[in-house]
């Protein structure tokens, strides 16, 4: 009787324990689903839900990776940069290692990838996403395989690798995804397809088909994203009428939801289109708002875009000082991104190798599991049938040889990865060198514009001073002014300075010219440099402070010196050097 009572008590206790565990897990998953639904449109409500989720995770440490993942999802949805979360995730990766906690480890890598993407560190985001993808595939979690493919598609889209973006987006379109996430992947797929001129009309048609489908879901955030992407497609088609309609709809929803990142993205697109139509006032207004919002969210990528477009606005308005300021800001922001990232173009080969290697690791892992089962079975049988010991020994010996072959293959793959890494490193160095050259080109162009501006001002002073009439003393002063201005117009020192700057960008240009024709004067070489920069006859005349006719005569003499035929193009010739 006592034994029966004791057993009953244990059963009741276990039942209560199971009920309690299922209750907190159910509560956690319910809150997580709410975060997934509200993260894009209700930031404040999402933060409250995250606080509740954190309290549950604090008392149940096994849920910490899931909490950090959902916090990262919320940050990503809002474009909110959090400098502390990555250190938390890295510390938990040491605890939740891949062998003992594969799903939790993959979630933490997924979370890292989301936070890396916010800060524009697409290299680490891409790498961590691939690592998470392999683990999700190995454990057979189709939902998170689709989610990580969706993120990889977005990373490739942002880095303008539209073919890769389409591939990952297609792979994310699986039934395991919730409807809203499924249609988000479809939007990503069609948006990347829109950058292919042949596929743009099809992409627009498919995006417009999604409108009634998304409306039925009653998801304002997703509907806003559809409108924004359709507006961007019409922007590529230069259809201002339809662009304004869809951007207007997106903006209307943007005012209803709580998402600064989305509003910033929309304002950047509006400002960019206004700039394209020379509506500088509207472009400046939109970009001012976008700048303020991107600073608040800490989104480096969006802020760099704002500074780039603002620089173009002031450049087109002729305000070179403000253009230079914003160009400098843009370069500073871009440097932050480039210091942590490199183009995903160089990752295409790496990705194929990485995935192939990872697939082999999955196969090896399965083989190892099978091997362990076989060993257990052999041990069990050998205890009953001693006669099979010899056979068991042969099987084990065979497996060891196979493992050695696998190890050798693994070492070979490691060597290939190292060679590929060195190749990618060389490509990165070449890209940085190209960026430095581009910067020098901008410096030369800026200097030429400044020189042109100076000459224009001095010409105007010279013109006014030359027209002055008055007393003898004033006439002497005017004569002195005229003499000073003449002395400062297009001096030899300015010419040397320009040639010095140009020679830094194109170090062999002048040497090659002298090899072709030794009789070229400094003025001849300087004129060739301007033509190589793509300047018109009028622009060159303004910089050299001569008439257009003088430049034309100079071009004719240059062609004769360079032994060019009458039908040959001088501009094409110097650009080919």
Coordinates of N, CA and C in Angstrom, one line a residue, residues 336-553:
X336 N 34.1 52.7 -43.0 CA 33.7 51.9 -41.9 C 33.1 50.6 -42.4
X337 N 32.4 50.6 -43.5 CA 31.8 49.4 -44.1 C 32.9 48.5 -44.7
X338 N 33.8 49.2 -45.5 CA 34.8 48.5 -46.3 C 35.9 47.9 -45.3
X339 N 36.1 48.5 -44.1 CA 37.1 48.1 -43.2 C 36.7 46.7 -42.6
X340 N 35.4 46.4 -42.6 CA 34.9 45.2 -42.1 C 34.3 44.2 -43.1
X341 N 34.4 44.7 -44.4 CA 33.7 43.9 -45.4 C 34.4 44.0 -46.7
X342 N 34.1 43.0 -47.6 CA 34.6 43.1 -49.0 C 33.5 42.7 -49.9
X343 N 33.7 42.9 -51.2 CA 32.6 42.6 -52.1 C 32.2 41.1 -52.1
X344 N 31.0 40.8 -52.2 CA 30.5 39.4 -52.2 C 30.9 38.8 -53.6
X345 N 31.3 39.6 -54.6 CA 31.6 39.1 -55.9 C 32.7 38.0 -55.7
X346 N 33.7 38.3 -54.9 CA 34.8 37.4 -54.7 C 34.4 36.2 -53.9
X347 N 33.2 36.2 -53.4 CA 32.7 35.1 -52.6 C 32.1 34.0 -53.4
X348 N 31.8 34.3 -54.7 CA 31.0 33.3 -55.5 C 31.8 32.0 -55.6
X349 N 33.0 32.0 -55.9 CA 33.8 30.7 -56.0 C 33.9 30.1 -54.6
X350 N 34.2 31.0 -53.6 CA 34.4 30.6 -52.2 C 33.1 29.9 -51.7
X351 N 31.9 30.5 -52.1 CA 30.7 29.9 -51.6 C 30.5 28.5 -52.2
X352 N 30.8 28.3 -53.4 CA 30.6 27.0 -54.0 C 31.5 26.0 -53.3
X353 N 32.8 26.4 -53.1 CA 33.7 25.5 -52.4 C 33.3 25.2 -51.0
X354 N 32.8 26.3 -50.3 CA 32.4 26.2 -48.9 C 31.2 25.2 -48.8
X355 N 30.2 25.4 -49.7 CA 29.0 24.6 -49.6 C 29.3 23.1 -49.9
X356 N 30.2 23.0 -50.9 CA 30.6 21.6 -51.3 C 31.3 20.9 -50.1
X357 N 32.2 21.7 -49.5 CA 32.9 21.2 -48.3 C 32.0 20.9 -47.2
X358 N 31.0 21.8 -47.0 CA 30.1 21.6 -45.9 C 29.2 20.4 -46.1
X359 N 28.8 20.2 -47.4 CA 28.0 19.0 -47.7 C 28.7 17.7 -47.5
X360 N 30.0 17.8 -47.8 CA 30.9 16.6 -47.5 C 31.0 16.3 -46.0
X361 N 31.0 17.5 -45.2 CA 31.1 17.3 -43.8 C 29.8 16.7 -43.2
X362 N 28.7 17.1 -43.8 CA 27.4 16.5 -43.5 C 27.4 15.0 -43.7
X363 N 27.9 14.6 -44.9 CA 28.0 13.2 -45.3 C 28.9 12.4 -44.3
X364 N 30.1 13.1 -44.0 CA 31.0 12.5 -43.1 C 30.4 12.3 -41.7
X365 N 29.6 13.3 -41.3 CA 29.0 13.2 -40.0 C 28.0 12.1 -39.9
X366 N 27.2 11.9 -41.0 CA 26.3 10.8 -41.1 C 27.0 9.5 -41.1
X367 N 28.1 9.4 -41.9 CA 28.9 8.2 -41.9 C 29.5 7.9 -40.5
X368 N 29.9 8.9 -39.8 CA 30.4 8.6 -38.4 C 29.3 8.1 -37.5
X369 N 28.1 8.7 -37.7 CA 27.0 8.2 -36.9 C 26.7 6.7 -37.2
X370 N 26.7 6.4 -38.5 CA 26.5 5.0 -38.9 C 27.6 4.1 -38.4
X371 N 28.8 4.7 -38.4 CA 30.0 3.9 -37.9 C 29.8 3.5 -36.5
X372 N 29.4 4.5 -35.7 CA 29.2 4.2 -34.2 C 28.1 3.2 -34.0
X373 N 27.0 3.3 -34.8 CA 26.0 2.2 -34.7 C 26.5 0.9 -35.1
X374 N 27.3 0.8 -36.1 CA 27.9 -0.4 -36.6 C 28.8 -1.0 -35.5
X375 N 29.6 -0.1 -34.9 CA 30.5 -0.6 -33.9 C 29.8 -1.2 -32.7
X376 N 28.7 -0.5 -32.3 CA 27.9 -1.0 -31.2 C 27.3 -2.3 -31.5
X377 N 26.8 -2.5 -32.8 CA 26.2 -3.7 -33.2 C 27.2 -4.8 -33.2
X378 N 28.4 -4.5 -33.7 CA 29.5 -5.5 -33.8 C 29.9 -6.0 -32.4
X379 N 30.0 -5.0 -31.5 CA 30.3 -5.3 -30.1 C 29.3 -6.2 -29.4
X380 N 28.0 -5.9 -29.7 CA 26.9 -6.7 -29.2 C 26.9 -8.1 -29.7
X381 N 27.1 -8.2 -31.0 CA 27.1 -9.5 -31.7 C 28.4 -10.3 -31.2
X382 N 29.5 -9.7 -31.1 CA 30.7 -10.4 -30.7 C 30.7 -11.0 -29.3
X383 N 29.9 -10.3 -28.4 CA 29.7 -10.9 -27.1 C 28.9 -12.2 -27.1
X384 N 28.1 -12.4 -28.1 CA 27.3 -13.6 -28.3 C 27.9 -14.6 -29.2
X385 N 28.5 -14.0 -30.3 CA 29.1 -14.9 -31.3 C 30.6 -14.6 -31.4
X386 N 31.4 -15.2 -30.6 CA 32.8 -14.9 -30.6 C 33.5 -15.2 -31.9
X387 N 32.8 -16.1 -32.7 CA 33.4 -16.4 -33.9 C 33.5 -15.3 -34.9
X388 N 32.6 -14.2 -34.6 CA 32.6 -13.1 -35.5 C 33.6 -12.0 -35.2
X389 N 34.5 -12.3 -34.2 CA 35.5 -11.2 -33.8 C 36.4 -10.9 -35.0
X390 N 36.8 -12.0 -35.7 CA 37.7 -11.7 -36.8 C 37.1 -10.8 -37.9
X391 N 35.8 -11.1 -38.1 CA 35.1 -10.2 -39.1 C 34.9 -8.8 -38.6
X392 N 34.7 -8.7 -37.3 CA 34.5 -7.3 -36.7 C 35.8 -6.5 -36.9
X393 N 37.0 -7.3 -36.7 CA 38.3 -6.6 -36.8 C 38.5 -6.1 -38.2
X394 N 38.2 -6.9 -39.2 CA 38.3 -6.5 -40.6 C 37.5 -5.3 -40.9
X395 N 36.3 -5.2 -40.4 CA 35.4 -4.1 -40.7 C 36.0 -2.8 -40.1
X396 N 36.4 -2.9 -38.8 CA 37.0 -1.8 -38.1 C 38.3 -1.3 -38.9
X397 N 39.1 -2.3 -39.3 CA 40.3 -1.9 -40.0 C 40.0 -1.2 -41.3
X398 N 39.0 -1.7 -42.0 CA 38.5 -1.0 -43.3 C 38.0 0.4 -43.0
X399 N 37.3 0.6 -41.9 CA 36.7 1.9 -41.6 C 37.9 2.9 -41.3
X400 N 38.9 2.4 -40.6 CA 40.0 3.2 -40.2 C 40.8 3.7 -41.5
X401 N 40.9 2.8 -42.4 CA 41.6 3.2 -43.7 C 40.7 4.2 -44.4
X402 N 39.4 4.0 -44.3 CA 38.5 5.0 -45.0 C 38.6 6.3 -44.3
X403 N 38.7 6.3 -43.0 CA 38.9 7.6 -42.3 C 40.2 8.3 -42.6
X404 N 41.2 7.5 -42.8 CA 42.5 8.1 -43.2 C 42.4 8.8 -44.6
X405 N 41.7 8.1 -45.5 CA 41.4 8.6 -46.8 C 40.6 9.9 -46.7
X406 N 39.7 9.9 -45.8 CA 38.8 11.1 -45.6 C 39.7 12.3 -45.1
X407 N 40.6 11.9 -44.1 CA 41.5 12.9 -43.5 C 42.4 13.5 -44.6
X408 N 43.0 12.6 -45.5 CA 43.8 13.1 -46.5 C 43.0 14.1 -47.5
X409 N 41.8 13.7 -47.8 CA 41.0 14.5 -48.6 C 40.7 15.8 -48.0
X410 N 40.5 15.8 -46.6 CA 40.2 17.0 -45.9 C 41.4 17.9 -45.9
X411 N 42.6 17.3 -45.8 CA 43.8 18.2 -45.8 C 44.0 18.8 -47.2
X412 N 43.6 18.0 -48.2 CA 43.7 18.6 -49.6 C 42.7 19.8 -49.8
X413 N 41.5 19.6 -49.2 CA 40.5 20.7 -49.3 C 41.0 21.9 -48.5
X414 N 41.6 21.7 -47.3 CA 42.1 22.8 -46.5 C 43.2 23.6 -47.3
X415 N 44.0 22.8 -48.0 CA 45.1 23.5 -48.9 C 44.4 24.3 -50.0
X416 N 43.3 23.8 -50.6 CA 42.6 24.5 -51.6 C 42.0 25.8 -51.1
X417 N 41.4 25.6 -49.9 CA 40.8 26.8 -49.2 C 41.8 27.9 -48.9
X418 N 43.0 27.4 -48.5 CA 44.1 28.4 -48.2 C 44.5 29.2 -49.5
X419 N 44.6 28.4 -50.6 CA 44.9 29.0 -51.9 C 43.9 30.0 -52.3
X420 N 42.6 29.6 -52.1 CA 41.5 30.4 -52.5 C 41.5 31.7 -51.6
X421 N 41.8 31.5 -50.3 CA 41.8 32.7 -49.4 C 42.9 33.7 -49.9
X422 N 44.1 33.2 -50.3 CA 45.1 34.1 -50.7 C 44.7 34.8 -52.0
X423 N 44.0 34.0 -52.9 CA 43.5 34.7 -54.1 C 42.5 35.8 -53.8
X424 N 41.6 35.5 -52.9 CA 40.6 36.5 -52.5 C 41.3 37.7 -51.9
X425 N 42.3 37.4 -51.1 CA 43.0 38.5 -50.4 C 43.7 39.4 -51.4
X426 N 44.3 38.8 -52.5 CA 44.9 39.6 -53.6 C 43.9 40.4 -54.3
X427 N 42.7 39.8 -54.5 CA 41.6 40.6 -55.2 C 41.2 41.8 -54.4
X428 N 41.1 41.6 -53.0 CA 40.7 42.7 -52.1 C 41.7 43.8 -52.2
X429 N 43.0 43.4 -52.2 CA 44.1 44.4 -52.3 C 44.0 45.2 -53.6
X430 N 43.7 44.5 -54.7 CA 43.6 45.2 -56.0 C 42.4 46.1 -56.0
X431 N 41.3 45.7 -55.3 CA 40.1 46.6 -55.2 C 40.4 47.8 -54.4
X432 N 41.2 47.7 -53.3 CA 41.5 48.8 -52.5 C 42.4 49.8 -53.3
X433 N 43.3 49.2 -54.1 CA 44.2 50.0 -54.9 C 43.4 50.8 -55.9
X434 N 42.4 50.1 -56.5 CA 41.5 50.8 -57.5 C 40.7 52.0 -56.8
X435 N 40.3 51.7 -55.5 CA 39.6 52.8 -54.8 C 40.5 54.0 -54.6
X436 N 41.8 53.7 -54.3 CA 42.7 54.8 -54.1 C 42.9 55.6 -55.4
X437 N 43.0 54.9 -56.5 CA 43.1 55.5 -57.8 C 41.9 56.4 -58.1
X438 N 40.7 55.8 -57.8 CA 39.4 56.6 -58.0 C 39.5 57.9 -57.2
X439 N 40.0 57.8 -56.0 CA 40.0 58.9 -55.1 C 40.9 60.0 -55.7
X440 N 42.1 59.5 -56.2 CA 43.0 60.5 -56.9 C 42.4 61.1 -58.1
X441 N 41.6 60.4 -58.9 CA 40.9 60.9 -60.0 C 39.9 62.0 -59.6
X442 N 39.2 61.8 -58.5 CA 38.3 62.8 -58.0 C 39.1 64.0 -57.5
X443 N 40.3 63.8 -57.0 CA 41.1 64.9 -56.5 C 41.5 65.8 -57.7
X444 N 41.9 65.1 -58.8 CA 42.4 65.9 -60.0 C 41.2 66.6 -60.5
X445 N 40.0 66.0 -60.6 CA 38.8 66.7 -61.2 C 38.4 67.9 -60.3
X446 N 38.5 67.7 -59.0 CA 38.1 68.7 -58.1 C 39.1 69.9 -58.2
X447 N 40.4 69.6 -58.4 CA 41.4 70.6 -58.5 C 41.2 71.4 -59.8
X448 N 40.8 70.7 -60.9 CA 40.6 71.4 -62.1 C 39.4 72.3 -62.0
X449 N 38.3 71.8 -61.3 CA 37.2 72.7 -61.2 C 37.5 73.9 -60.4
X450 N 38.3 73.7 -59.3 CA 38.7 74.9 -58.5 C 39.5 75.9 -59.3
X451 N 40.4 75.3 -60.2 CA 41.2 76.2 -61.1 C 40.3 76.9 -62.0
X452 N 39.3 76.2 -62.6 CA 38.4 76.9 -63.5 C 37.6 78.0 -62.8
X453 N 37.2 77.7 -61.6 CA 36.4 78.7 -60.8 C 37.3 79.9 -60.5
X454 N 38.6 79.7 -60.2 CA 39.5 80.8 -59.9 C 39.7 81.7 -61.1
X455 N 39.9 81.0 -62.3 CA 40.1 81.8 -63.5 C 38.9 82.6 -63.9
X456 N 37.7 82.0 -63.7 CA 36.5 82.7 -64.0 C 36.3 84.0 -63.1
X457 N 36.6 83.8 -61.8 CA 36.5 85.0 -60.9 C 37.5 86.1 -61.3
X458 N 38.8 85.6 -61.6 CA 39.8 86.6 -61.9 C 39.5 87.3 -63.3
X459 N 38.9 86.6 -64.2 CA 38.4 87.2 -65.5 C 37.4 88.3 -65.2
X460 N 36.5 88.0 -64.3 CA 35.4 89.0 -64.1 C 36.0 90.2 -63.4
X461 N 37.0 90.0 -62.5 CA 37.6 91.2 -61.8 C 38.4 92.0 -62.9
X462 N 39.1 91.2 -63.8 CA 39.9 91.9 -64.8 C 39.0 92.7 -65.7
X463 N 37.8 92.1 -66.1 CA 36.9 92.8 -67.0 C 36.4 94.1 -66.3
X464 N 36.0 94.0 -65.1 CA 35.4 95.2 -64.4 C 36.5 96.3 -64.2
X465 N 37.7 95.8 -63.8 CA 38.7 96.8 -63.6 C 39.1 97.5 -64.9
X466 N 39.0 96.7 -66.0 CA 39.4 97.3 -67.3 C 38.4 98.3 -67.8
X467 N 37.2 98.3 -67.3 CA 36.1 99.2 -67.8 C 36.1 100.5 -66.9
X468 N 36.8 100.5 -65.8 CA 36.7 101.7 -64.9 C 37.3 102.9 -65.6
X469 N 36.7 104.0 -65.3 CA 37.1 105.4 -65.8 C 37.1 106.3 -64.6
X470 N 38.1 107.1 -64.6 CA 38.1 108.1 -63.5 C 39.4 108.9 -63.5
X471 N 39.8 109.3 -62.3 CA 41.0 110.1 -62.1 C 42.2 109.4 -62.4
X472 N 43.4 110.1 -62.5 CA 44.6 109.4 -62.8 C 45.1 108.5 -61.7
X473 N 44.8 108.9 -60.5 CA 45.3 108.0 -59.3 C 44.5 106.7 -59.4
X474 N 43.2 106.8 -59.6 CA 42.4 105.6 -59.7 C 42.8 104.7 -60.9
X475 N 43.2 105.4 -61.9 CA 43.6 104.6 -63.1 C 44.9 103.8 -62.8
X476 N 45.8 104.4 -62.0 CA 47.0 103.7 -61.7 C 46.7 102.5 -60.9
X477 N 45.7 102.7 -59.9 CA 45.3 101.5 -59.1 C 44.7 100.4 -59.9
X478 N 43.8 100.8 -60.9 CA 43.2 99.8 -61.7 C 44.2 99.1 -62.6
X479 N 45.2 99.9 -63.0 CA 46.3 99.3 -63.8 C 47.0 98.2 -63.0
X480 N 47.3 98.6 -61.7 CA 48.0 97.6 -60.9 C 47.1 96.3 -60.7
X481 N 45.8 96.6 -60.5 CA 44.9 95.4 -60.3 C 44.9 94.5 -61.5
X482 N 44.9 95.2 -62.7 CA 44.9 94.4 -63.9 C 46.2 93.6 -64.0
X483 N 47.3 94.2 -63.6 CA 48.6 93.5 -63.8 C 48.6 92.3 -62.8
X484 N 48.1 92.5 -61.6 CA 48.2 91.4 -60.6 C 47.3 90.3 -61.1
X485 N 46.1 90.6 -61.6 CA 45.1 89.6 -62.1 C 45.7 88.8 -63.2
X486 N 46.4 89.6 -64.1 CA 47.0 88.9 -65.3 C 48.1 87.9 -64.8
X487 N 48.8 88.4 -63.8 CA 49.9 87.5 -63.3 C 49.4 86.3 -62.6
X488 N 48.1 86.3 -62.1 CA 47.6 85.2 -61.4 C 46.8 84.3 -62.2
X489 N 46.5 84.7 -63.5 CA 45.6 83.9 -64.3 C 46.5 82.7 -64.9
X490 N 46.1 81.5 -64.5 CA 46.7 80.3 -65.0 C 48.2 80.3 -65.0
X491 N 48.9 80.5 -63.8 CA 50.3 80.6 -63.7 C 51.0 79.2 -64.0
X492 N 52.3 79.4 -64.2 CA 53.1 78.2 -64.4 C 53.1 77.2 -63.2
X493 N 53.0 77.8 -62.0 CA 53.0 76.9 -60.8 C 51.7 76.1 -60.8
X494 N 50.6 76.7 -61.1 CA 49.3 75.9 -61.2 C 49.4 74.8 -62.2
X495 N 50.1 75.1 -63.3 CA 50.2 74.1 -64.3 C 51.1 72.9 -63.8
X496 N 52.2 73.2 -63.1 CA 53.0 72.1 -62.6 C 52.2 71.3 -61.5
X497 N 51.5 72.0 -60.7 CA 50.7 71.3 -59.7 C 49.7 70.4 -60.3
X498 N 49.0 70.8 -61.4 CA 48.0 69.9 -62.0 C 48.7 68.7 -62.6
X499 N 49.9 68.9 -63.3 CA 50.6 67.8 -63.9 C 51.0 66.8 -62.8
X500 N 51.5 67.3 -61.7 CA 51.9 66.5 -60.5 C 50.7 65.6 -60.1
X501 N 49.6 66.2 -59.9 CA 48.4 65.4 -59.4 C 48.0 64.4 -60.5
X502 N 48.0 64.8 -61.7 CA 47.5 63.9 -62.8 C 48.5 62.7 -62.9
X503 N 49.8 63.0 -62.7 CA 50.8 61.9 -62.9 C 50.7 60.9 -61.8
X504 N 50.1 61.3 -60.6 CA 49.9 60.3 -59.6 C 48.8 59.3 -59.9
X505 N 47.8 59.7 -60.7 CA 46.7 58.9 -61.1 C 47.1 58.0 -62.3
X506 N 47.8 58.6 -63.3 CA 48.2 57.9 -64.5 C 49.7 58.1 -64.6
X507 N 50.5 57.3 -63.8 CA 52.0 57.5 -63.8 C 52.7 57.3 -65.1
X508 N 52.2 56.5 -66.0 CA 52.9 56.2 -67.3 C 52.4 57.1 -68.4
X509 N 51.4 57.9 -68.2 CA 50.7 58.6 -69.3 C 51.7 59.5 -70.1
X510 N 52.3 60.4 -69.3 CA 53.2 61.4 -69.9 C 54.5 60.7 -70.5
X511 N 55.0 59.7 -69.8 CA 56.2 59.0 -70.4 C 55.8 58.3 -71.7
X512 N 54.6 57.7 -71.9 CA 54.2 57.1 -73.1 C 54.1 58.2 -74.2
X513 N 53.5 59.4 -73.8 CA 53.4 60.4 -74.8 C 54.7 60.9 -75.4
X514 N 55.7 61.0 -74.4 CA 57.0 61.5 -74.9 C 57.7 60.4 -75.8
X515 N 57.4 59.1 -75.5 CA 58.0 58.1 -76.4 C 57.4 58.2 -77.8
X516 N 56.1 58.5 -77.9 CA 55.4 58.7 -79.2 C 55.9 59.9 -79.9
X517 N 56.1 61.0 -79.1 CA 56.5 62.3 -79.7 C 57.4 63.0 -78.7
X518 N 58.7 63.2 -79.0 CA 59.6 63.8 -78.1 C 59.4 65.4 -78.1
X519 N 58.8 65.9 -79.1 CA 58.7 67.4 -79.3 C 57.5 68.0 -78.5
X520 N 56.8 67.2 -77.8 CA 55.6 67.7 -77.1 C 56.0 68.7 -76.0
X521 N 55.4 69.9 -75.9 CA 55.6 70.9 -74.9 C 54.8 70.5 -73.6
X522 N 55.1 71.2 -72.5 CA 54.3 71.0 -71.3 C 52.9 71.3 -71.5
X523 N 52.6 72.4 -72.3 CA 51.3 72.8 -72.6 C 50.5 71.7 -73.4
X524 N 51.3 71.1 -74.3 CA 50.7 70.0 -75.1 C 50.3 68.9 -74.3
X525 N 51.2 68.5 -73.3 CA 50.9 67.3 -72.5 C 49.7 67.6 -71.5
X526 N 49.7 68.9 -71.1 CA 48.6 69.3 -70.2 C 47.3 69.2 -70.9
X527 N 47.3 69.6 -72.2 CA 46.0 69.6 -73.0 C 45.6 68.1 -73.2
X528 N 46.6 67.2 -73.4 CA 46.3 65.8 -73.6 C 45.7 65.2 -72.3
X529 N 46.2 65.7 -71.2 CA 45.6 65.2 -69.9 C 44.2 65.6 -69.8
X530 N 43.8 66.8 -70.2 CA 42.4 67.3 -70.0 C 41.5 66.5 -71.0
X531 N 42.0 66.2 -72.2 CA 41.2 65.3 -73.1 C 41.1 63.9 -72.6
X532 N 42.1 63.4 -71.9 CA 42.0 62.0 -71.3 C 40.9 62.0 -70.2
X533 N 40.8 63.2 -69.5 CA 39.8 63.3 -68.4 C 38.3 63.4 -69.0
X534 N 38.2 63.6 -70.3 CA 36.9 63.7 -70.9 C 36.4 65.1 -71.0
X535 N 37.2 66.1 -70.9 CA 36.8 67.5 -70.9 C 36.5 68.0 -72.3
X536 N 35.5 68.9 -72.4 CA 35.2 69.4 -73.7 C 36.1 70.6 -74.1
X537 N 36.0 71.0 -75.3 CA 36.9 72.1 -75.8 C 36.6 73.4 -75.0
X538 N 35.3 73.6 -74.7 CA 35.0 74.8 -73.9 C 35.5 74.8 -72.5
X539 N 35.5 73.6 -71.9 CA 36.0 73.4 -70.5 C 37.5 73.7 -70.5
X540 N 38.2 73.1 -71.5 CA 39.7 73.3 -71.6 C 40.0 74.7 -71.8
X541 N 39.2 75.4 -72.7 CA 39.5 76.8 -72.9 C 39.3 77.7 -71.7
X542 N 38.3 77.3 -70.9 CA 38.1 78.1 -69.6 C 39.3 77.9 -68.6
X543 N 39.7 76.6 -68.5 CA 40.8 76.3 -67.6 C 42.1 77.0 -68.0
X544 N 42.4 76.9 -69.3 CA 43.7 77.5 -69.8 C 43.6 79.0 -70.1
X545 N 42.4 79.6 -69.9 CA 42.2 81.0 -70.1 C 42.5 81.4 -71.5
X546 N 42.0 80.6 -72.5 CA 42.2 81.0 -73.9 C 40.9 80.8 -74.6
X547 N 40.8 81.2 -75.8 CA 39.6 81.1 -76.6 C 39.4 79.6 -77.0
X548 N 38.1 79.3 -77.4 CA 37.8 78.0 -77.9 C 38.5 77.8 -79.2
X549 N 38.7 78.8 -80.0 CA 39.4 78.6 -81.3 C 40.9 78.2 -81.1
X550 N 41.5 78.8 -80.0 CA 42.9 78.5 -79.7 C 43.0 77.0 -79.3
X551 N 42.0 76.5 -78.6 CA 42.1 75.1 -78.2 C 41.9 74.2 -79.4
X552 N 41.0 74.6 -80.3 CA 40.8 73.8 -81.6 C 42.1 73.8 -82.4
X553 N 42.8 75.0 -82.5 CA 44.1 75.0 -83.2 C 45.1 74.1 -82.5

